[in-house]
CSV table of C-alpha atoms and ligand atoms in Angstrom, one decimal:
chain,number,residue,atom,x,y,z
A,1,MET,CA,-19.8,0.0,8.9
A,2,ASN,CA,-18.2,1.7,6.0
A,3,GLU,CA,-18.2,-0.5,2.7
A,4,THR,CA,-14.4,0.2,1.9
A,5,VAL,CA,-13.4,-0.6,5.1
A,6,LEU,CA,-15.4,-3.5,5.6
A,7,GLN,CA,-14.5,-5.3,2.0
A,8,GLU,CA,-10.8,-4.4,2.9
A,9,ALA,CA,-11.4,-6.3,6.0
A,10,MET,CA,-12.8,-9.5,4.6
A,11,GLN,CA,-9.9,-9.3,2.4
A,12,GLN,CA,-7.3,-9.4,4.8
A,13,ILE,CA,-9.6,-12.1,6.7
A,14,GLN,CA,-9.5,-14.2,3.2
A,15,LEU,CA,-5.8,-13.8,3.5
A,16,ARG,CA,-5.3,-15.0,7.1
A,17,ARG,CA,-7.5,-18.0,5.5
A,18,TYR,CA,-4.9,-18.6,2.9
A,19,HIS,CA,-1.7,-18.3,4.9
A,20,ALA,CA,-3.5,-21.0,7.4
A,21,ARG,CA,-3.8,-23.3,4.6
A,22,LEU,CA,-0.3,-22.3,3.2
A,23,GLU,CA,1.3,-22.9,6.9
A,24,TYR,CA,-0.5,-26.4,7.1
A,25,GLU,CA,0.6,-27.9,3.5
A,26,LYS,CA,4.0,-26.2,4.6
A,27,ARG,CA,4.1,-28.6,7.8
A,28,LEU,CA,2.1,-31.3,5.7
A,29,GLU,CA,5.0,-31.5,3.4
A,30,GLU,CA,7.6,-31.5,6.2
A,31,VAL,CA,6.5,-34.0,7.9
A,32,ASN,CA,5.2,-36.2,4.9
A,33,ARG,CA,9.2,-36.4,3.9
A,34,LYS,CA,10.5,-36.5,7.3
A,35,ILE,CA,8.2,-39.5,8.5
A,36,PRO,CA,7.3,-42.1,5.6
A,37,PRO,CA,4.4,-44.2,7.2
A,38,LEU,CA,2.7,-40.7,8.3
A,39,ALA,CA,2.5,-39.9,4.6
A,40,GLU,CA,0.8,-43.1,3.8
A,41,ILE,CA,-2.1,-42.4,6.5
A,42,ASN,CA,-2.4,-38.5,5.5
A,43,THR,CA,-2.7,-39.7,1.6
A,44,LYS,CA,-5.0,-42.1,3.0
A,45,LEU,CA,-7.0,-39.5,4.5
A,46,ALA,CA,-6.9,-37.2,2.2
A,47,ARG,CA,-8.7,-39.8,-0.3
A,48,THR,CA,-11.7,-39.8,2.4
A,49,SER,CA,-14.3,-37.8,0.6
A,50,LEU,CA,-13.7,-39.6,-2.9
A,51,ILE,CA,-13.9,-42.9,-0.9
A,52,LEU,CA,-17.2,-41.2,0.6
A,53,MET,CA,-18.5,-40.5,-2.9
A,54,ASP,CA,-17.6,-43.8,-4.3
A,55,ILE,CA,-20.0,-45.5,-1.2
A,56,LEU,CA,-22.9,-43.1,-2.1
A,57,ARG,CA,-22.8,-43.7,-5.8
A,58,LYS,CA,-22.8,-47.7,-5.6
A,59,GLY,CA,-25.4,-47.7,-2.7
A,60,GLY,CA,-25.9,-51.2,-0.7
A,61,ASP,CA,-25.3,-50.6,3.0
A,62,VAL,CA,-24.2,-47.1,3.0
A,63,ARG,CA,-25.2,-46.3,6.6
A,64,LYS,CA,-22.6,-49.4,7.4
A,65,GLN,CA,-20.3,-48.5,5.1
A,66,VAL,CA,-19.5,-44.9,6.1
A,67,GLU,CA,-19.5,-45.8,10.1
A,68,GLN,CA,-16.7,-48.4,9.0
A,69,LEU,CA,-15.2,-45.4,7.1
A,70,GLN,CA,-15.2,-43.3,9.9
A,71,ASP,CA,-14.1,-45.7,12.5
A,72,GLU,CA,-10.9,-46.5,9.9
A,73,ASN,CA,-10.1,-42.7,9.8
A,74,LEU,CA,-10.8,-42.4,13.5
A,75,GLU,CA,-7.9,-45.2,14.1
A,76,ALA,CA,-5.8,-43.7,11.3
A,77,GLN,CA,-5.5,-40.2,12.7
A,78,HIS,CA,-4.6,-41.9,16.2
A,79,ILE,CA,-1.9,-43.7,14.4
A,80,ALA,CA,-1.1,-40.6,13.1
A,81,GLU,CA,-0.7,-38.9,16.5
A,82,GLN,CA,1.2,-41.4,17.6
A,83,LEU,CA,3.9,-41.0,14.5
A,84,LEU,CA,4.0,-37.1,15.4
A,85,GLU,CA,4.4,-37.1,19.0
A,86,SER,CA,7.6,-40.5,19.0
A,87,SER,CA,9.0,-38.2,16.4
A,88,GLY,CA,9.2,-35.2,18.8
A,89,TYR,CA,6.3,-33.0,17.0
A,90,PRO,CA,3.0,-31.9,19.2
A,91,THR,CA,0.1,-34.0,17.9
A,92,ASP,CA,-1.9,-31.3,17.1
A,93,TYR,CA,0.7,-30.5,14.5
A,94,LEU,CA,-1.3,-31.2,11.5
A,95,ASP,CA,-4.5,-29.1,12.6
A,96,MET,CA,-5.2,-25.9,10.9
A,97,HIS,CA,-4.0,-23.0,12.7
A,98,TYR,CA,-6.8,-19.9,12.6
A,99,ILE,CA,-6.1,-16.5,13.7
A,100,CYS,CA,-10.1,-16.5,14.2
A,101,GLU,CA,-10.9,-20.3,15.6
A,102,LYS,CA,-14.7,-18.8,16.2
A,103,CYS,CA,-15.1,-18.3,12.1
A,104,GLN,CA,-11.8,-20.3,11.0
A,105,ASP,CA,-10.8,-17.1,9.4
A,106,THR,CA,-14.1,-17.3,6.8
A,107,GLY,CA,-15.4,-14.2,8.1
A,108,TYR,CA,-18.9,-15.5,8.8
A,109,VAL,CA,-20.4,-17.3,11.8
A,110,ASN,CA,-24.0,-18.7,10.5
A,111,GLY,CA,-24.3,-16.3,7.4
A,112,CYS,CA,-23.1,-13.2,9.5
A,113,TYR,CA,-20.1,-11.0,10.2
A,114,CYS,CA,-18.0,-12.7,12.8
A,115,ASP,CA,-16.5,-10.6,15.3
A,116,CYS,CA,-13.0,-10.7,13.8
A,117,VAL,CA,-14.5,-8.5,11.0
A,118,ARG,CA,-15.9,-5.5,13.1
A,119,ASN,CA,-12.3,-5.8,15.1
A,120,LEU,CA,-10.2,-5.6,12.0
A,121,ALA,CA,-12.5,-3.4,10.4
A,122,ALA,CA,-12.6,-0.5,13.4
A,123,SER,CA,-8.7,-0.9,13.2
A,124,ILE,CA,-8.6,-0.5,9.7
A,125,GLY,CA,-10.9,2.7,9.6
A,126,ILE,CA,-9.2,3.9,13.2
A,127,ALA,CA,-6.1,4.1,10.8
A,128,LYS,CA,-7.7,5.3,8.0
A,129,MET,CA,-8.8,8.3,10.3
A,130,ASN,CA,-5.3,9.5,11.7
A,131,GLN,CA,-3.7,8.6,8.3
A,132,ARG,CA,-6.6,12.1,7.6
A,133,ALA,CA,-5.6,13.8,10.4
A,134,GLN,CA,-1.8,13.2,9.5
A,135,MET,CA,-0.9,12.6,13.2
A,136,GLU,CA,2.5,12.9,13.6
A,137,LEU,CA,3.2,11.2,17.1
A,138,SER,CA,5.1,14.0,19.5
A,139,ASP,CA,7.4,12.0,21.9
A,140,PHE,CA,7.3,13.3,25.9
A,141,SER,CA,11.5,13.2,25.5
A,142,GLN,CA,10.9,15.9,23.0
A,143,PHE,CA,9.1,17.9,25.6
A,144,SER,CA,11.1,20.6,27.2
A,145,LEU,CA,10.1,22.3,30.5
A,146,GLU,CA,13.0,25.0,30.1
A,147,TYR,CA,10.8,26.9,27.5
A,148,TYR,CA,8.3,27.4,31.4
A,149,LYS,CA,11.6,28.9,33.3
A,150,GLY,CA,11.3,32.1,34.9
A,151,LYS,CA,7.5,33.3,33.6
A,152,THR,CA,5.0,34.1,35.9
A,153,THR,CA,0.7,34.3,35.3
A,154,ASP,CA,-1.0,37.5,35.7
A,155,LYS,CA,-1.9,35.9,39.1
A,156,ASN,CA,2.1,35.5,40.2
A,157,GLU,CA,1.9,31.8,39.3
A,158,ASP,CA,5.6,30.0,38.4
A,159,CYS,CA,5.1,28.3,35.3
A,160,TYR,CA,7.6,26.3,34.9
A,161,ALA,CA,6.6,24.9,38.8
A,162,HIS,CA,2.8,24.3,37.4
A,163,MET,CA,4.1,23.2,33.9
A,164,CYS,CA,6.6,20.5,35.7
A,165,LYS,CA,3.6,19.2,37.5
A,166,VAL,CA,1.8,19.1,34.0
A,167,TYR,CA,3.6,17.4,32.5
A,168,ASN,CA,4.2,14.6,34.9
A,169,SER,CA,1.1,13.4,35.1
A,170,CYS,CA,0.7,13.3,31.3
A,171,VAL,CA,3.4,10.5,31.5
A,172,SER,CA,2.1,8.7,34.6
A,173,TYR,CA,-1.3,9.3,32.8
A,174,ALA,CA,0.2,7.2,29.9
A,175,ASP,CA,2.4,5.0,31.4
A,176,GLU,CA,-0.8,3.9,33.3
A,177,PHE,CA,-3.4,4.1,31.0
A,178,THR,CA,-6.8,1.6,31.1
A,179,LYS,CA,-9.8,1.9,29.0
A,180,SER,CA,-11.1,3.6,32.2
A,181,SER,CA,-8.9,6.0,32.9
A,182,PRO,CA,-10.1,9.3,33.8
A,183,SER,CA,-10.8,11.8,30.8
A,184,LEU,CA,-8.5,15.1,30.3
A,185,LEU,CA,-9.2,18.6,29.4
A,186,PHE,CA,-6.1,20.5,28.4
A,187,TYR,CA,-7.0,24.7,28.4
A,188,GLY,CA,-4.7,27.4,28.1
A,189,GLY,CA,-3.1,29.8,25.3
A,190,ALA,CA,-2.0,28.5,21.6
A,191,GLY,CA,1.4,27.3,21.7
A,192,LEU,CA,1.8,26.2,25.4
A,193,GLY,CA,2.5,22.2,24.1
A,194,LYS,CA,-1.6,21.0,24.3
A,195,THR,CA,-1.0,19.4,21.3
A,196,HIS,CA,2.3,18.0,21.7
A,197,LEU,CA,1.5,16.5,25.1
A,198,SER,CA,-1.9,15.1,24.0
A,199,LEU,CA,-0.1,13.2,21.0
A,200,SER,CA,2.9,12.4,23.3
A,201,ILE,CA,0.0,10.5,25.2
A,202,ALA,CA,-1.4,8.8,22.4
A,203,ARG,CA,1.8,7.7,21.0
A,204,LYS,CA,2.5,5.9,24.4
A,205,VAL,CA,-1.0,4.6,24.7
A,206,ILE,CA,-0.9,3.2,21.1
A,207,GLU,CA,2.8,1.7,21.9
A,208,LYS,CA,0.6,0.2,25.0
A,209,GLY,CA,-1.4,-1.7,22.2
A,210,TYR,CA,-4.9,0.3,22.6
A,211,GLU,CA,-6.7,2.2,19.9
A,212,VAL,CA,-6.8,5.8,19.5
A,213,ILE,CA,-8.3,8.5,17.2
A,214,TYR,CA,-6.6,12.0,17.5
A,215,ASP,CA,-8.0,14.7,15.6
A,216,SER,CA,-8.8,18.2,15.6
A,217,VAL,CA,-12.7,18.7,16.6
A,218,ILE,CA,-13.2,20.8,13.2
A,219,ASN,CA,-12.1,17.7,11.1
A,220,LEU,CA,-14.2,15.1,13.2
A,221,LEU,CA,-17.5,17.3,13.6
A,222,GLU,CA,-16.8,18.6,9.4
A,223,GLN,CA,-16.4,14.3,8.9
A,224,ILE,CA,-19.4,13.4,10.7
A,225,GLU,CA,-21.8,16.1,9.1
A,226,ARG,CA,-20.8,14.7,5.7
A,227,GLU,CA,-21.6,10.9,6.6
A,228,HIS,CA,-25.0,12.4,8.6
A,229,PHE,CA,-26.0,14.1,5.2
A,230,SER,CA,-24.6,11.7,2.3
A,231,ARG,CA,-27.0,9.1,1.1
A,232,GLU,CA,-24.8,6.3,1.1
A,233,ASN,CA,-25.7,3.4,3.6
A,234,THR,CA,-23.5,3.4,6.1
A,235,GLU,CA,-23.8,0.7,9.1
A,236,MET,CA,-21.0,2.0,10.8
A,237,ASP,CA,-19.8,5.5,10.6
A,238,THR,CA,-16.7,7.9,12.1
A,239,GLN,CA,-19.3,8.7,14.9
A,240,SER,CA,-19.5,5.1,16.1
A,241,LEU,CA,-15.8,5.1,15.7
A,242,LEU,CA,-15.6,8.1,18.0
A,243,LEU,CA,-18.3,6.7,20.3
A,244,SER,CA,-16.2,3.5,21.0
A,245,VAL,CA,-12.2,3.6,20.2
A,246,ASP,CA,-10.1,3.1,23.7
A,247,LEU,CA,-8.9,6.7,23.7
A,248,LEU,CA,-9.9,9.7,21.8
A,249,ILE,CA,-8.2,12.6,21.4
A,250,LEU,CA,-10.1,15.9,20.7
A,251,ASP,CA,-8.0,19.1,19.7
A,252,ASP,CA,-8.7,22.7,19.0
A,253,LEU,CA,-12.3,22.7,20.9
A,254,GLY,CA,-13.6,25.8,20.4
A,255,THR,CA,-12.6,26.3,16.7
A,256,GLU,CA,-15.7,24.5,15.4
A,257,PHE,CA,-18.5,26.3,13.8
A,258,SER,CA,-20.9,26.8,16.5
A,259,SER,CA,-24.1,25.3,14.6
A,260,SER,CA,-26.8,22.8,16.2
A,261,PHE,CA,-25.8,20.2,14.8
A,262,ASN,CA,-22.4,20.2,16.0
A,263,ILE,CA,-23.4,20.9,19.2
A,264,SER,CA,-25.4,18.2,19.6
A,265,ALA,CA,-22.9,15.8,18.0
A,266,LEU,CA,-20.0,16.9,20.4
A,267,TYR,CA,-22.5,16.8,23.4
A,268,ASN,CA,-22.5,13.2,22.2
A,269,ILE,CA,-19.8,11.9,22.1
A,270,ILE,CA,-19.0,13.6,25.0
A,271,ASN,CA,-21.7,12.4,27.0
A,272,THR,CA,-21.8,8.4,25.4
A,273,ARG,CA,-18.0,8.4,26.2
A,274,LEU,CA,-18.6,9.4,29.8
A,275,ASN,CA,-21.6,7.0,30.2
A,276,ARG,CA,-19.7,4.3,28.6
A,277,GLY,CA,-16.5,4.8,31.1
A,278,LEU,CA,-14.4,5.7,28.3
A,279,PRO,CA,-11.7,8.0,28.5
A,280,THR,CA,-10.9,11.2,26.0
A,281,ILE,CA,-8.6,14.2,26.0
A,282,ILE,CA,-9.6,17.6,24.6
A,283,SER,CA,-7.9,20.5,24.3
A,284,THR,CA,-8.5,23.9,23.6
A,285,ASN,CA,-7.1,27.1,23.8
A,286,LEU,CA,-10.2,28.7,25.7
A,287,ASP,CA,-10.0,29.5,29.0
A,288,TYR,CA,-12.5,28.8,31.5
A,289,GLN,CA,-15.2,32.3,31.5
A,290,GLY,CA,-14.2,31.3,27.2
A,291,ILE,CA,-16.1,27.6,27.4
A,292,LEU,CA,-18.9,28.9,29.6
A,293,ARG,CA,-20.0,31.7,27.4
A,294,ARG,CA,-19.3,29.3,24.2
A,295,TYR,CA,-21.2,25.6,25.4
A,296,GLU,CA,-24.2,25.0,26.7
A,297,GLU,CA,-24.5,24.0,30.5
A,298,ARG,CA,-25.0,20.2,29.4
A,299,ILE,CA,-21.7,20.1,27.9
A,300,VAL,CA,-20.0,22.8,30.4
A,301,SER,CA,-20.9,21.1,33.6
A,302,ARG,CA,-19.3,17.4,32.1
A,303,LEU,CA,-16.2,19.0,31.2
A,304,PHE,CA,-15.6,20.7,34.2
A,305,ALA,CA,-16.9,17.8,37.2
A,306,VAL,CA,-16.1,14.6,35.7
A,307,TYR,CA,-13.2,15.8,33.6
A,308,LYS,CA,-9.2,16.3,35.2
A,309,CYS,CA,-8.7,19.8,34.2
A,310,MET,CA,-5.0,20.9,33.0
A,311,GLN,CA,-4.3,24.8,32.7
A,312,PHE,CA,-1.5,24.9,30.7
A,313,MET,CA,0.6,28.2,31.3
A,314,GLY,CA,3.6,30.2,29.3
A,315,THR,CA,4.4,31.9,26.8
A,316,ASP,CA,3.4,30.7,23.2
A,317,ILE,CA,6.6,28.2,22.4
A,318,ARG,CA,5.8,28.1,18.7
A,319,GLN,CA,6.6,31.6,18.3
A,320,MET,CA,9.6,31.2,20.9
A,321,LYS,CA,10.9,28.7,18.2
A,322,LYS,CA,10.2,31.1,15.4
A,323,SER,CA,11.7,33.6,16.4
A,324,LYS,CA,15.0,31.7,17.7
A,325,LYS,CA,15.4,30.3,14.3
A,326,GLN,CA,14.9,33.7,13.0
A,327,ARG,CA,17.6,35.2,14.7
A,328,LYS,CA,19.8,32.2,14.1
A,329,ASP,CA,19.5,32.3,10.3
A,330,ASP,CA,20.0,36.2,10.5
A,331,ARG,CA,22.8,35.5,12.5
A,332,ASN,CA,24.1,33.1,9.9
A,333,GLY,CA,23.5,36.0,6.9
A,334,PHE,CA,20.3,34.4,5.2
A,335,SER,CA,17.6,37.1,4.7
A,336,ASP,CA,13.8,36.1,4.3
A,337,THR,CA,14.0,36.5,0.7
A,338,GLY,CA,16.3,33.3,0.4
A,339,LYS,CA,19.3,35.0,-0.8
A,340,ASN,CA,22.4,34.3,0.8
A,341,GLU,CA,24.3,37.1,2.2
A,342,VAL,CA,27.6,37.6,4.1
A,343,PHE,CA,28.5,35.0,6.6
A,344,HIS,CA,29.8,36.3,10.3
A,345,PRO,CA,31.6,32.7,11.8
A,346,GLU,CA,32.4,35.0,14.9
A,347,LEU,CA,28.3,35.3,15.5
A,348,HIS,CA,27.7,31.6,14.4
A,349,ASP,CA,28.0,29.8,17.9
A,350,ALA,CA,25.6,26.4,19.4
A,351,GLU,CA,22.1,26.9,20.5
A,352,GLY,CA,21.3,25.3,23.6
A,353,GLY,CA,18.3,25.7,26.1
A,354,ALA,CA,15.3,27.7,25.7
A,355,GLU,CA,14.9,31.2,25.8
A,356,GLN,CA,13.8,33.6,28.0
A,357,ALA,CA,11.4,35.9,26.7
B,401,LIG,N1,7.9,22.2,26.1
B,401,LIG,C1,8.0,22.2,24.9
B,401,LIG,N2,8.7,21.6,24.4
B,401,LIG,C2,9.3,21.1,23.2
B,401,LIG,N3,8.4,22.0,22.2
B,401,LIG,C3,7.1,22.4,22.2
B,401,LIG,C4,7.1,22.1,24.0
B,401,LIG,N4,5.3,22.9,24.2
B,401,LIG,C5,5.3,23.4,22.4
B,401,LIG,N5,6.4,22.7,21.8
B,401,LIG,C6,6.1,22.8,20.5
B,401,LIG,O1,5.4,24.5,20.1
B,401,LIG,C7,4.3,23.9,18.7
B,401,LIG,C8,3.4,24.5,19.2
B,401,LIG,O2,2.7,23.7,20.2
B,401,LIG,P1,1.7,22.8,20.5
B,401,LIG,O3,1.6,21.5,21.5
B,401,LIG,O4,0.9,22.9,19.2
B,401,LIG,O5,0.9,23.7,21.3
B,401,LIG,P2,-0.8,24.3,21.8
B,401,LIG,O6,-1.5,23.1,21.6
B,401,LIG,O7,-0.6,24.3,22.8
B,401,LIG,O8,-1.3,25.1,20.7
B,401,LIG,C9,4.8,22.4,18.7
B,401,LIG,O9,5.7,22.5,17.3
B,401,LIG,C10,5.0,21.6,19.9
B,401,LIG,O10,6.0,20.6,19.3
B,402,LIG,MG1,-2.8,22.7,19.4
B,403,LIG,ZN1,-14.3,-14.8,13.0
């Protein structure tokens, strides 16, 4: 685990303990004010450790005195519970309420970090990674199928009909997501909506409470390589986060440098997640042949045999949006030098729907 992430997690956990204490003191103050006999008992109970020290200091039959003190305290606690109950409070109202009962929000169990620290540190690590990827979540509602209308592939396949199916599978995938959902491979040319749909899935899955890491293959591999060769002692690194996160989205496979380090890191991620039954979404601009040419058999066989492959078809939507905007700007009298030229209101119409290329 990365040291700074761990420290951040520990700080947050200490804050939890502090809040638990604060909330407890508020409840105590409230019931002491409302139930005076209870206030008396609570004051007495709070003095237990002082009385105990007194017993030890004076000596004599210590054991007998301690036992007597314990009995008195038990009795006092019993009365306190009855007082709480008769005033309409739950009997555990004056217990400390920790977020993690296992370590009582100390972060340690038997001198080791508690699971809650590891979980929190993983969440912090994931949030940091997504921040680095500047993940701007897309939305299914911003995905328009109009862009695929009237387009056909070389093999005369109807892009619109095909992309409707792709879109619907992605929506159901996100709706029905669990940690054992299948892995997906999005492949097809640039600007066809692969990143848009994978980020729409990410948004939905995050809303459902799962942890998602999204980044380009290039960024993630660079990060892993940097950590691998750095001298810092990292107990848990990016790689282990990628291997264990609920959903991993690897964008733009095929743009990374084809080194043996990268290939084996990639294989490790794909293979380990498959073995663990965890879903991964990979997108690539490579086509079937391109993937075959670029990757070794052990990667290809996994991608094609185990991943659910979805082909993206159509015309580059980024380009379509760009030229549409350009035409609009031209008509509105904005040249690309930024100078405001003549504005022709008769040419200024409302744009709607997608254009046919
Ligand atoms: N079907 C769609 N409807 C609306 N916008 C889209 C659609 N497909 C892609 N876009 C937009 O076009 C741009 C390129 O899409 P992107 O998903 O990055 O393509 P890819 O990852 O396939 O290269 C993005 O701004 C994206 O939001
Ligand atoms: Mg993309
Ligand atoms: Zn804990």
